[in-house]
Amino acid sequence: RIRPSTGSGRTVERLPSASDREIHNEREGAQRGEAAPPEPVEGRANVLVCLQAIQTILTAAQEAHPRECCGILLGDDRAITHAIPTANVHPEPRRHFEIDPRALIDAHKAERAGGAQVLGYYHSHPGGNAEPSATDRAQAAHDGKLWAIVAPTQGGCEVRFFRDGEERFEALSYAVLPR
């Protein structure tokens, strides 16, 4: 069941079903200075994400715990269609993440060959919040890519999406598509 959380994401008590289709607008993170609030898009979500991608992110976080999981977000101009788990090659995977460079190169090669676009990245904060950490902010490329961050909550896991802007992360609202 997906239910709105007090943060800028969704608390997931179980993997969402195909009937779980809702828009979730977020603003609290910006009030704490972590991310700019999402701009309303005529009642629509800033990001559309397929259910399969959300399920992959949640499963990767659960399987990696207590280490950080990480991966690549793929899709097109309309939506995130896939989340591809990658190895976390950081020497301290309980506190940091580093996407396997080979997986990133392969994803970019596939995109150039006509495959899905590399829209961004995801990772987990097993002992933290679903928002960019100080390390995330310091190491961000400021390239406009999407970031999904998942963290545990009392009721399950919270997933939040951000855009890595030129100066800071921008919190984004999102809607889950059934496929």
Short mmCIF file of N, CA and C in Angstrom, two decimals:
data_model
loop_
_atom_site.label_atom_id
_atom_site.label_comp_id
_atom_site.label_asym_id
_atom_site.label_seq_id
_atom_site.Cartn_x
_atom_site.Cartn_y
_atom_site.Cartn_z
N ARG A 1 0.84 -1.17 0.00
CA ARG A 1 0.00 0.00 0.00
C ARG A 1 0.88 1.23 0.00
N ILE A 2 0.62 2.17 -0.87
CA ILE A 2 1.35 3.43 -0.89
C ILE A 2 0.51 4.45 -0.16
N ARG A 3 1.15 5.16 0.76
CA ARG A 3 0.43 6.23 1.43
C ARG A 3 1.35 7.43 1.52
N PRO A 4 0.79 8.65 1.47
CA PRO A 4 1.63 9.84 1.57
C PRO A 4 2.39 9.84 2.89
N SER A 5 3.62 10.29 2.83
CA SER A 5 4.42 10.39 4.04
C SER A 5 4.53 11.86 4.43
N THR A 6 5.15 12.11 5.57
CA THR A 6 5.34 13.49 6.00
C THR A 6 6.51 14.13 5.27
N GLY A 7 7.32 13.33 4.59
CA GLY A 7 8.44 13.86 3.82
C GLY A 7 8.05 14.01 2.37
N SER A 8 9.05 14.05 1.52
CA SER A 8 8.80 14.25 0.10
C SER A 8 8.88 12.93 -0.64
N GLY A 9 8.05 12.00 -0.31
CA GLY A 9 8.09 10.71 -0.97
C GLY A 9 6.87 9.91 -0.64
N ARG A 10 7.01 8.62 -0.75
CA ARG A 10 5.92 7.71 -0.44
C ARG A 10 6.45 6.68 0.51
N THR A 11 5.65 6.35 1.48
CA THR A 11 5.98 5.25 2.35
C THR A 11 5.32 4.02 1.75
N VAL A 12 6.10 3.00 1.53
CA VAL A 12 5.59 1.80 0.89
C VAL A 12 5.61 0.68 1.91
N GLU A 13 4.42 0.22 2.30
CA GLU A 13 4.30 -0.88 3.25
C GLU A 13 4.44 -2.21 2.54
N ARG A 14 4.16 -2.24 1.27
CA ARG A 14 4.33 -3.42 0.42
C ARG A 14 4.60 -2.90 -0.97
N LEU A 15 5.00 -3.75 -1.85
CA LEU A 15 5.20 -3.32 -3.22
C LEU A 15 3.86 -2.86 -3.78
N PRO A 16 3.84 -1.73 -4.50
CA PRO A 16 2.57 -1.21 -5.02
C PRO A 16 1.95 -2.15 -6.04
N SER A 17 0.63 -2.14 -6.06
CA SER A 17 -0.09 -2.93 -7.05
C SER A 17 -0.41 -2.06 -8.25
N ALA A 18 -0.87 -2.66 -9.31
CA ALA A 18 -1.19 -1.91 -10.52
C ALA A 18 -2.28 -0.88 -10.27
N SER A 19 -3.09 -1.06 -9.26
CA SER A 19 -4.15 -0.09 -8.99
C SER A 19 -3.64 1.10 -8.20
N ASP A 20 -2.41 1.04 -7.70
CA ASP A 20 -1.84 2.16 -6.94
C ASP A 20 -1.30 3.20 -7.91
N ARG A 21 -2.17 4.12 -8.30
CA ARG A 21 -1.77 5.14 -9.26
C ARG A 21 -2.21 6.48 -8.68
N GLU A 22 -1.23 7.24 -8.19
CA GLU A 22 -1.58 8.51 -7.58
C GLU A 22 -0.45 9.51 -7.79
N ILE A 23 -0.79 10.74 -7.68
CA ILE A 23 0.21 11.80 -7.76
C ILE A 23 0.57 12.19 -6.34
N HIS A 24 1.86 12.42 -6.13
CA HIS A 24 2.32 12.73 -4.79
C HIS A 24 3.18 13.99 -4.84
N ASN A 25 2.65 15.11 -4.41
CA ASN A 25 3.39 16.36 -4.41
C ASN A 25 4.14 16.52 -3.11
N GLU A 26 5.36 17.03 -3.21
CA GLU A 26 6.25 17.14 -2.06
C GLU A 26 6.73 18.57 -1.88
N ARG A 27 6.80 19.03 -0.63
CA ARG A 27 7.29 20.37 -0.37
C ARG A 27 8.12 20.47 0.90
N GLU A 28 7.99 19.55 1.83
CA GLU A 28 8.62 19.68 3.13
C GLU A 28 10.14 19.74 3.05
N GLY A 29 10.76 18.96 2.17
CA GLY A 29 12.21 18.95 2.05
C GLY A 29 12.78 20.32 1.78
N ALA A 30 12.12 21.11 0.96
CA ALA A 30 12.60 22.44 0.63
C ALA A 30 12.55 23.35 1.85
N GLN A 31 11.57 23.13 2.73
CA GLN A 31 11.47 23.95 3.92
C GLN A 31 12.65 23.71 4.84
N ARG A 32 13.27 22.54 4.76
CA ARG A 32 14.44 22.24 5.56
C ARG A 32 15.72 22.61 4.82
N GLY A 33 15.61 23.12 3.60
CA GLY A 33 16.78 23.55 2.84
C GLY A 33 17.45 22.49 2.02
N GLU A 34 16.93 21.26 1.99
CA GLU A 34 17.59 20.19 1.24
C GLU A 34 17.33 20.27 -0.25
N ALA A 35 16.15 20.71 -0.63
CA ALA A 35 15.81 20.69 -2.06
C ALA A 35 14.75 21.74 -2.34
N ALA A 36 14.78 22.25 -3.55
CA ALA A 36 13.76 23.22 -3.94
C ALA A 36 12.43 22.51 -4.12
N PRO A 37 11.31 23.19 -3.85
CA PRO A 37 10.01 22.54 -4.02
C PRO A 37 9.70 22.32 -5.49
N PRO A 38 8.91 21.30 -5.79
CA PRO A 38 8.53 21.08 -7.17
C PRO A 38 7.56 22.15 -7.62
N GLU A 39 7.67 22.55 -8.85
CA GLU A 39 6.71 23.48 -9.42
C GLU A 39 5.49 22.70 -9.86
N PRO A 40 4.29 23.20 -9.57
CA PRO A 40 3.10 22.49 -10.03
C PRO A 40 3.07 22.43 -11.55
N VAL A 41 2.66 21.31 -12.08
CA VAL A 41 2.56 21.14 -13.53
C VAL A 41 1.10 20.87 -13.86
N GLU A 42 0.29 21.90 -13.70
CA GLU A 42 -1.14 21.80 -14.00
C GLU A 42 -1.75 20.52 -13.41
N GLY A 43 -1.47 20.28 -12.12
CA GLY A 43 -2.06 19.14 -11.45
C GLY A 43 -1.44 17.80 -11.79
N ARG A 44 -0.36 17.81 -12.54
CA ARG A 44 0.29 16.57 -12.94
C ARG A 44 1.61 16.40 -12.21
N ALA A 45 2.08 15.19 -12.17
CA ALA A 45 3.36 14.90 -11.53
C ALA A 45 4.51 15.40 -12.39
N ASN A 46 5.61 15.76 -11.74
CA ASN A 46 6.82 16.15 -12.45
C ASN A 46 7.48 14.95 -13.13
N VAL A 47 7.33 13.77 -12.54
CA VAL A 47 7.97 12.56 -13.05
C VAL A 47 6.93 11.45 -13.11
N LEU A 48 6.91 10.70 -14.19
CA LEU A 48 6.12 9.49 -14.30
C LEU A 48 7.08 8.32 -14.20
N VAL A 49 6.73 7.34 -13.40
CA VAL A 49 7.61 6.19 -13.21
C VAL A 49 6.77 4.92 -13.26
N CYS A 50 7.24 3.96 -14.02
CA CYS A 50 6.52 2.69 -14.15
C CYS A 50 6.64 1.86 -12.87
N LEU A 51 5.59 1.15 -12.57
CA LEU A 51 5.53 0.31 -11.39
C LEU A 51 6.73 -0.64 -11.31
N GLN A 52 7.11 -1.22 -12.43
CA GLN A 52 8.25 -2.15 -12.45
C GLN A 52 9.52 -1.48 -11.93
N ALA A 53 9.75 -0.23 -12.29
CA ALA A 53 10.94 0.48 -11.83
C ALA A 53 10.91 0.69 -10.32
N ILE A 54 9.76 1.08 -9.78
CA ILE A 54 9.62 1.25 -8.33
C ILE A 54 9.87 -0.07 -7.62
N GLN A 55 9.29 -1.16 -8.14
CA GLN A 55 9.49 -2.47 -7.53
C GLN A 55 10.96 -2.87 -7.54
N THR A 56 11.66 -2.59 -8.62
CA THR A 56 13.09 -2.91 -8.72
C THR A 56 13.89 -2.14 -7.68
N ILE A 57 13.61 -0.85 -7.54
CA ILE A 57 14.33 -0.01 -6.57
C ILE A 57 14.10 -0.53 -5.15
N LEU A 58 12.85 -0.82 -4.82
CA LEU A 58 12.53 -1.31 -3.47
C LEU A 58 13.18 -2.66 -3.19
N THR A 59 13.13 -3.55 -4.15
CA THR A 59 13.75 -4.87 -3.99
C THR A 59 15.26 -4.73 -3.82
N ALA A 60 15.88 -3.89 -4.62
CA ALA A 60 17.34 -3.69 -4.52
C ALA A 60 17.71 -3.15 -3.14
N ALA A 61 16.93 -2.20 -2.62
CA ALA A 61 17.21 -1.64 -1.30
C ALA A 61 17.07 -2.70 -0.22
N GLN A 62 16.02 -3.52 -0.31
CA GLN A 62 15.81 -4.57 0.68
C GLN A 62 16.93 -5.61 0.64
N GLU A 63 17.34 -5.99 -0.56
CA GLU A 63 18.38 -7.02 -0.70
C GLU A 63 19.76 -6.52 -0.29
N ALA A 64 20.03 -5.23 -0.49
CA ALA A 64 21.35 -4.69 -0.17
C ALA A 64 21.50 -4.35 1.31
N HIS A 65 20.40 -4.11 1.99
CA HIS A 65 20.44 -3.67 3.39
C HIS A 65 21.33 -4.58 4.21
N PRO A 66 22.25 -4.08 5.00
CA PRO A 66 22.44 -2.71 5.46
C PRO A 66 23.38 -1.87 4.59
N ARG A 67 23.73 -2.37 3.43
CA ARG A 67 24.56 -1.60 2.49
C ARG A 67 23.66 -0.74 1.61
N GLU A 68 24.24 0.28 1.00
CA GLU A 68 23.49 1.10 0.06
C GLU A 68 23.40 0.37 -1.28
N CYS A 69 22.22 0.36 -1.84
CA CYS A 69 22.06 -0.17 -3.20
C CYS A 69 22.24 1.01 -4.16
N CYS A 70 22.42 0.70 -5.43
CA CYS A 70 22.48 1.76 -6.42
C CYS A 70 22.17 1.19 -7.79
N GLY A 71 21.82 2.09 -8.71
CA GLY A 71 21.49 1.65 -10.05
C GLY A 71 21.18 2.82 -10.96
N ILE A 72 20.73 2.47 -12.14
CA ILE A 72 20.53 3.44 -13.22
C ILE A 72 19.05 3.49 -13.58
N LEU A 73 18.53 4.70 -13.78
CA LEU A 73 17.15 4.91 -14.20
C LEU A 73 17.11 5.11 -15.71
N LEU A 74 16.33 4.30 -16.39
CA LEU A 74 16.22 4.37 -17.85
C LEU A 74 14.79 4.70 -18.25
N GLY A 75 14.65 5.27 -19.44
CA GLY A 75 13.31 5.56 -19.93
C GLY A 75 13.34 6.38 -21.19
N ASP A 76 12.31 7.21 -21.33
CA ASP A 76 12.19 8.06 -22.50
C ASP A 76 11.72 9.43 -22.05
N ASP A 77 11.30 10.26 -22.98
CA ASP A 77 10.87 11.62 -22.64
C ASP A 77 9.61 11.64 -21.78
N ARG A 78 8.90 10.52 -21.73
CA ARG A 78 7.63 10.48 -21.00
C ARG A 78 7.76 9.92 -19.60
N ALA A 79 8.62 8.93 -19.38
CA ALA A 79 8.61 8.24 -18.09
C ALA A 79 9.89 7.46 -17.83
N ILE A 80 10.12 7.18 -16.55
CA ILE A 80 11.14 6.21 -16.15
C ILE A 80 10.49 4.85 -16.36
N THR A 81 11.07 4.06 -17.24
CA THR A 81 10.48 2.76 -17.56
C THR A 81 11.20 1.59 -16.89
N HIS A 82 12.48 1.78 -16.56
CA HIS A 82 13.26 0.70 -15.96
C HIS A 82 14.25 1.24 -14.93
N ALA A 83 14.50 0.47 -13.92
CA ALA A 83 15.57 0.72 -12.97
C ALA A 83 16.50 -0.49 -13.05
N ILE A 84 17.76 -0.25 -13.36
CA ILE A 84 18.72 -1.33 -13.54
C ILE A 84 19.66 -1.37 -12.34
N PRO A 85 19.57 -2.41 -11.51
CA PRO A 85 20.49 -2.52 -10.38
C PRO A 85 21.93 -2.68 -10.87
N THR A 86 22.85 -2.06 -10.15
CA THR A 86 24.27 -2.21 -10.45
C THR A 86 25.01 -2.54 -9.15
N ALA A 87 26.23 -2.97 -9.30
CA ALA A 87 27.07 -3.20 -8.12
C ALA A 87 27.43 -1.86 -7.49
N ASN A 88 27.46 -1.83 -6.18
CA ASN A 88 27.96 -0.67 -5.45
C ASN A 88 29.44 -0.95 -5.20
N VAL A 89 30.30 -0.26 -5.95
CA VAL A 89 31.73 -0.54 -5.89
C VAL A 89 32.48 0.38 -4.91
N HIS A 90 31.76 1.16 -4.14
CA HIS A 90 32.41 2.04 -3.16
C HIS A 90 33.06 1.20 -2.08
N PRO A 91 34.24 1.57 -1.61
CA PRO A 91 34.91 0.79 -0.56
C PRO A 91 34.15 0.76 0.77
N GLU A 92 33.25 1.72 1.00
CA GLU A 92 32.44 1.76 2.22
C GLU A 92 30.95 1.71 1.85
N PRO A 93 30.46 0.57 1.35
CA PRO A 93 29.09 0.50 0.84
C PRO A 93 27.99 0.65 1.90
N ARG A 94 28.34 0.61 3.17
CA ARG A 94 27.33 0.83 4.21
C ARG A 94 27.01 2.32 4.38
N ARG A 95 27.89 3.17 3.88
CA ARG A 95 27.71 4.61 4.06
C ARG A 95 27.71 5.40 2.76
N HIS A 96 28.16 4.79 1.68
CA HIS A 96 28.29 5.52 0.41
C HIS A 96 27.94 4.59 -0.75
N PHE A 97 27.76 5.19 -1.92
CA PHE A 97 27.54 4.38 -3.11
C PHE A 97 28.39 4.91 -4.25
N GLU A 98 28.72 4.00 -5.13
CA GLU A 98 29.39 4.33 -6.39
C GLU A 98 28.90 3.30 -7.41
N ILE A 99 28.23 3.78 -8.43
CA ILE A 99 27.72 2.89 -9.46
C ILE A 99 28.90 2.28 -10.21
N ASP A 100 28.83 1.00 -10.45
CA ASP A 100 29.86 0.30 -11.20
C ASP A 100 30.08 1.02 -12.54
N PRO A 101 31.28 1.54 -12.79
CA PRO A 101 31.52 2.30 -14.03
C PRO A 101 31.22 1.49 -15.30
N ARG A 102 31.47 0.19 -15.26
CA ARG A 102 31.20 -0.64 -16.45
C ARG A 102 29.71 -0.63 -16.77
N ALA A 103 28.86 -0.72 -15.76
CA ALA A 103 27.41 -0.70 -15.98
C ALA A 103 26.98 0.65 -16.55
N LEU A 104 27.57 1.72 -16.07
CA LEU A 104 27.23 3.05 -16.57
C LEU A 104 27.67 3.22 -18.02
N ILE A 105 28.85 2.76 -18.34
CA ILE A 105 29.34 2.82 -19.73
C ILE A 105 28.43 2.00 -20.64
N ASP A 106 28.08 0.80 -20.20
CA ASP A 106 27.20 -0.06 -20.99
C ASP A 106 25.84 0.60 -21.24
N ALA A 107 25.29 1.25 -20.21
CA ALA A 107 23.99 1.91 -20.36
C ALA A 107 24.07 3.05 -21.37
N HIS A 108 25.15 3.82 -21.33
CA HIS A 108 25.31 4.92 -22.28
C HIS A 108 25.54 4.40 -23.70
N LYS A 109 26.29 3.31 -23.84
CA LYS A 109 26.48 2.70 -25.16
C LYS A 109 25.16 2.21 -25.73
N ALA A 110 24.35 1.57 -24.88
CA ALA A 110 23.04 1.08 -25.32
C ALA A 110 22.15 2.25 -25.74
N GLU A 111 22.20 3.35 -25.01
CA GLU A 111 21.41 4.54 -25.38
C GLU A 111 21.83 5.06 -26.76
N ARG A 112 23.14 5.16 -26.98
CA ARG A 112 23.63 5.64 -28.28
C ARG A 112 23.25 4.70 -29.41
N ALA A 113 23.06 3.43 -29.09
CA ALA A 113 22.67 2.44 -30.11
C ALA A 113 21.16 2.38 -30.30
N GLY A 114 20.42 3.29 -29.68
CA GLY A 114 18.98 3.34 -29.86
C GLY A 114 18.18 2.79 -28.69
N GLY A 115 18.84 2.42 -27.62
CA GLY A 115 18.14 1.89 -26.45
C GLY A 115 17.55 3.00 -25.59
N ALA A 116 17.08 2.62 -24.43
CA ALA A 116 16.47 3.58 -23.50
C ALA A 116 17.48 4.63 -23.07
N GLN A 117 16.97 5.83 -22.79
CA GLN A 117 17.80 6.93 -22.33
C GLN A 117 18.22 6.73 -20.88
N VAL A 118 19.43 7.16 -20.55
CA VAL A 118 19.87 7.19 -19.16
C VAL A 118 19.30 8.48 -18.57
N LEU A 119 18.25 8.33 -17.75
CA LEU A 119 17.57 9.49 -17.17
C LEU A 119 18.17 9.90 -15.83
N GLY A 120 18.81 8.95 -15.16
CA GLY A 120 19.37 9.27 -13.86
C GLY A 120 19.79 8.03 -13.11
N TYR A 121 19.76 8.14 -11.78
CA TYR A 121 20.35 7.13 -10.91
C TYR A 121 19.48 6.94 -9.68
N TYR A 122 19.67 5.83 -9.00
CA TYR A 122 19.01 5.64 -7.72
C TYR A 122 19.99 5.05 -6.73
N HIS A 123 19.70 5.27 -5.46
CA HIS A 123 20.46 4.63 -4.39
C HIS A 123 19.63 4.68 -3.11
N SER A 124 20.10 3.94 -2.11
CA SER A 124 19.38 3.89 -0.85
C SER A 124 20.20 4.54 0.25
N HIS A 125 19.49 4.95 1.28
CA HIS A 125 20.08 5.44 2.52
C HIS A 125 19.56 4.52 3.63
N PRO A 126 20.22 3.37 3.85
CA PRO A 126 19.69 2.39 4.80
C PRO A 126 19.52 2.92 6.23
N GLY A 127 20.32 3.88 6.62
CA GLY A 127 20.22 4.42 7.97
C GLY A 127 19.85 5.89 7.99
N GLY A 128 19.35 6.39 6.87
CA GLY A 128 19.07 7.82 6.79
C GLY A 128 17.71 8.11 6.20
N ASN A 129 17.60 9.29 5.64
CA ASN A 129 16.35 9.76 5.06
C ASN A 129 16.39 9.68 3.54
N ALA A 130 15.22 9.69 2.94
CA ALA A 130 15.11 9.64 1.48
C ALA A 130 15.24 11.06 0.92
N GLU A 131 16.42 11.63 1.10
CA GLU A 131 16.73 12.96 0.59
C GLU A 131 18.23 13.03 0.36
N PRO A 132 18.68 13.93 -0.50
CA PRO A 132 20.12 14.01 -0.76
C PRO A 132 20.91 14.33 0.51
N SER A 133 21.92 13.53 0.76
CA SER A 133 22.79 13.75 1.92
C SER A 133 23.82 14.83 1.57
N ALA A 134 24.58 15.24 2.56
CA ALA A 134 25.66 16.20 2.32
C ALA A 134 26.65 15.64 1.30
N THR A 135 26.93 14.34 1.39
CA THR A 135 27.84 13.70 0.43
C THR A 135 27.22 13.71 -0.96
N ASP A 136 25.93 13.38 -1.07
CA ASP A 136 25.25 13.42 -2.37
C ASP A 136 25.37 14.81 -2.98
N ARG A 137 25.10 15.84 -2.18
CA ARG A 137 25.15 17.21 -2.69
C ARG A 137 26.56 17.59 -3.12
N ALA A 138 27.56 17.16 -2.38
CA ALA A 138 28.95 17.51 -2.70
C ALA A 138 29.45 16.79 -3.95
N GLN A 139 28.99 15.56 -4.17
CA GLN A 139 29.50 14.77 -5.29
C GLN A 139 28.61 14.81 -6.53
N ALA A 140 27.50 15.51 -6.47
CA ALA A 140 26.57 15.58 -7.61
C ALA A 140 27.23 16.27 -8.80
N ALA A 141 26.88 15.83 -9.99
CA ALA A 141 27.43 16.38 -11.23
C ALA A 141 26.71 17.66 -11.66
N HIS A 142 25.55 17.93 -11.08
CA HIS A 142 24.73 19.09 -11.46
C HIS A 142 24.44 19.08 -12.96
N ASP A 143 24.01 17.90 -13.41
CA ASP A 143 23.81 17.66 -14.85
C ASP A 143 22.35 17.54 -15.25
N GLY A 144 21.44 17.81 -14.31
CA GLY A 144 20.02 17.74 -14.63
C GLY A 144 19.42 16.34 -14.59
N LYS A 145 20.21 15.34 -14.21
CA LYS A 145 19.71 13.96 -14.15
C LYS A 145 18.76 13.78 -12.97
N LEU A 146 17.91 12.77 -13.06
CA LEU A 146 17.00 12.41 -11.98
C LEU A 146 17.72 11.52 -10.99
N TRP A 147 17.37 11.68 -9.73
CA TRP A 147 17.87 10.80 -8.68
C TRP A 147 16.66 10.28 -7.92
N ALA A 148 16.63 8.99 -7.67
CA ALA A 148 15.65 8.39 -6.77
C ALA A 148 16.41 7.95 -5.53
N ILE A 149 15.87 8.29 -4.38
CA ILE A 149 16.51 7.90 -3.11
C ILE A 149 15.46 7.17 -2.29
N VAL A 150 15.84 6.01 -1.77
CA VAL A 150 14.92 5.19 -0.97
C VAL A 150 15.53 5.01 0.41
N ALA A 151 14.67 5.09 1.43
CA ALA A 151 15.12 4.90 2.80
C ALA A 151 14.03 4.21 3.60
N PRO A 152 14.44 3.46 4.63
CA PRO A 152 13.44 2.77 5.46
C PRO A 152 12.67 3.76 6.33
N THR A 153 11.43 3.42 6.60
CA THR A 153 10.59 4.16 7.54
C THR A 153 9.99 3.14 8.50
N GLN A 154 9.24 3.61 9.47
CA GLN A 154 8.60 2.67 10.41
C GLN A 154 7.64 1.73 9.70
N GLY A 155 6.98 2.23 8.64
CA GLY A 155 5.98 1.42 7.95
C GLY A 155 6.47 0.72 6.70
N GLY A 156 7.71 0.89 6.30
CA GLY A 156 8.19 0.28 5.07
C GLY A 156 9.38 1.03 4.52
N CYS A 157 9.24 1.58 3.32
CA CYS A 157 10.29 2.35 2.67
C CYS A 157 9.69 3.59 2.04
N GLU A 158 10.46 4.65 2.01
CA GLU A 158 10.04 5.89 1.37
C GLU A 158 10.91 6.10 0.13
N VAL A 159 10.28 6.42 -0.99
CA VAL A 159 10.99 6.70 -2.24
C VAL A 159 10.72 8.15 -2.60
N ARG A 160 11.77 8.88 -2.91
CA ARG A 160 11.64 10.27 -3.35
C ARG A 160 12.46 10.47 -4.60
N PHE A 161 12.00 11.40 -5.44
CA PHE A 161 12.71 11.73 -6.67
C PHE A 161 13.16 13.18 -6.63
N PHE A 162 14.34 13.42 -7.23
CA PHE A 162 14.95 14.74 -7.27
C PHE A 162 15.57 14.96 -8.64
N ARG A 163 15.71 16.23 -9.02
CA ARG A 163 16.48 16.58 -10.20
C ARG A 163 17.76 17.24 -9.69
N ASP A 164 18.90 16.78 -10.22
CA ASP A 164 20.21 17.32 -9.87
C ASP A 164 20.43 18.58 -10.69
N GLY A 165 20.01 19.71 -10.15
CA GLY A 165 20.08 20.98 -10.87
C GLY A 165 21.47 21.60 -10.83
N GLU A 166 21.59 22.74 -11.50
CA GLU A 166 22.89 23.42 -11.57
C GLU A 166 23.40 23.85 -10.20
N GLU A 167 22.50 24.20 -9.29
CA GLU A 167 22.93 24.69 -7.99
C GLU A 167 22.52 23.81 -6.82
N ARG A 168 21.46 23.00 -7.00
CA ARG A 168 20.98 22.18 -5.90
C ARG A 168 20.02 21.13 -6.43
N PHE A 169 19.64 20.23 -5.54
CA PHE A 169 18.63 19.23 -5.87
C PHE A 169 17.25 19.85 -5.77
N GLU A 170 16.40 19.50 -6.71
CA GLU A 170 15.01 19.95 -6.71
C GLU A 170 14.12 18.74 -6.44
N ALA A 171 13.31 18.80 -5.38
CA ALA A 171 12.38 17.72 -5.08
C ALA A 171 11.31 17.69 -6.16
N LEU A 172 10.94 16.49 -6.60
CA LEU A 172 9.95 16.31 -7.66
C LEU A 172 8.77 15.49 -7.18
N SER A 173 7.60 15.83 -7.66
CA SER A 173 6.43 14.99 -7.43
C SER A 173 6.46 13.89 -8.49
N TYR A 174 5.78 12.80 -8.19
CA TYR A 174 5.76 11.71 -9.17
C TYR A 174 4.47 10.91 -9.09
N ALA A 175 4.21 10.23 -10.19
CA ALA A 175 3.07 9.34 -10.28
C ALA A 175 3.57 7.98 -10.75
N VAL A 176 2.98 6.93 -10.18
CA VAL A 176 3.35 5.57 -10.55
C VAL A 176 2.38 5.08 -11.62
N LEU A 177 2.96 4.65 -12.73
CA LEU A 177 2.17 4.09 -13.82
C LEU A 177 2.12 2.58 -13.65
N PRO A 178 1.03 1.95 -14.04
CA PRO A 178 0.90 0.50 -13.81
C PRO A 178 1.89 -0.36 -14.56
N ARG A 179 2.43 0.10 -15.66
CA ARG A 179 3.44 -0.70 -16.38
C ARG A 179 4.40 0.17 -17.12
#
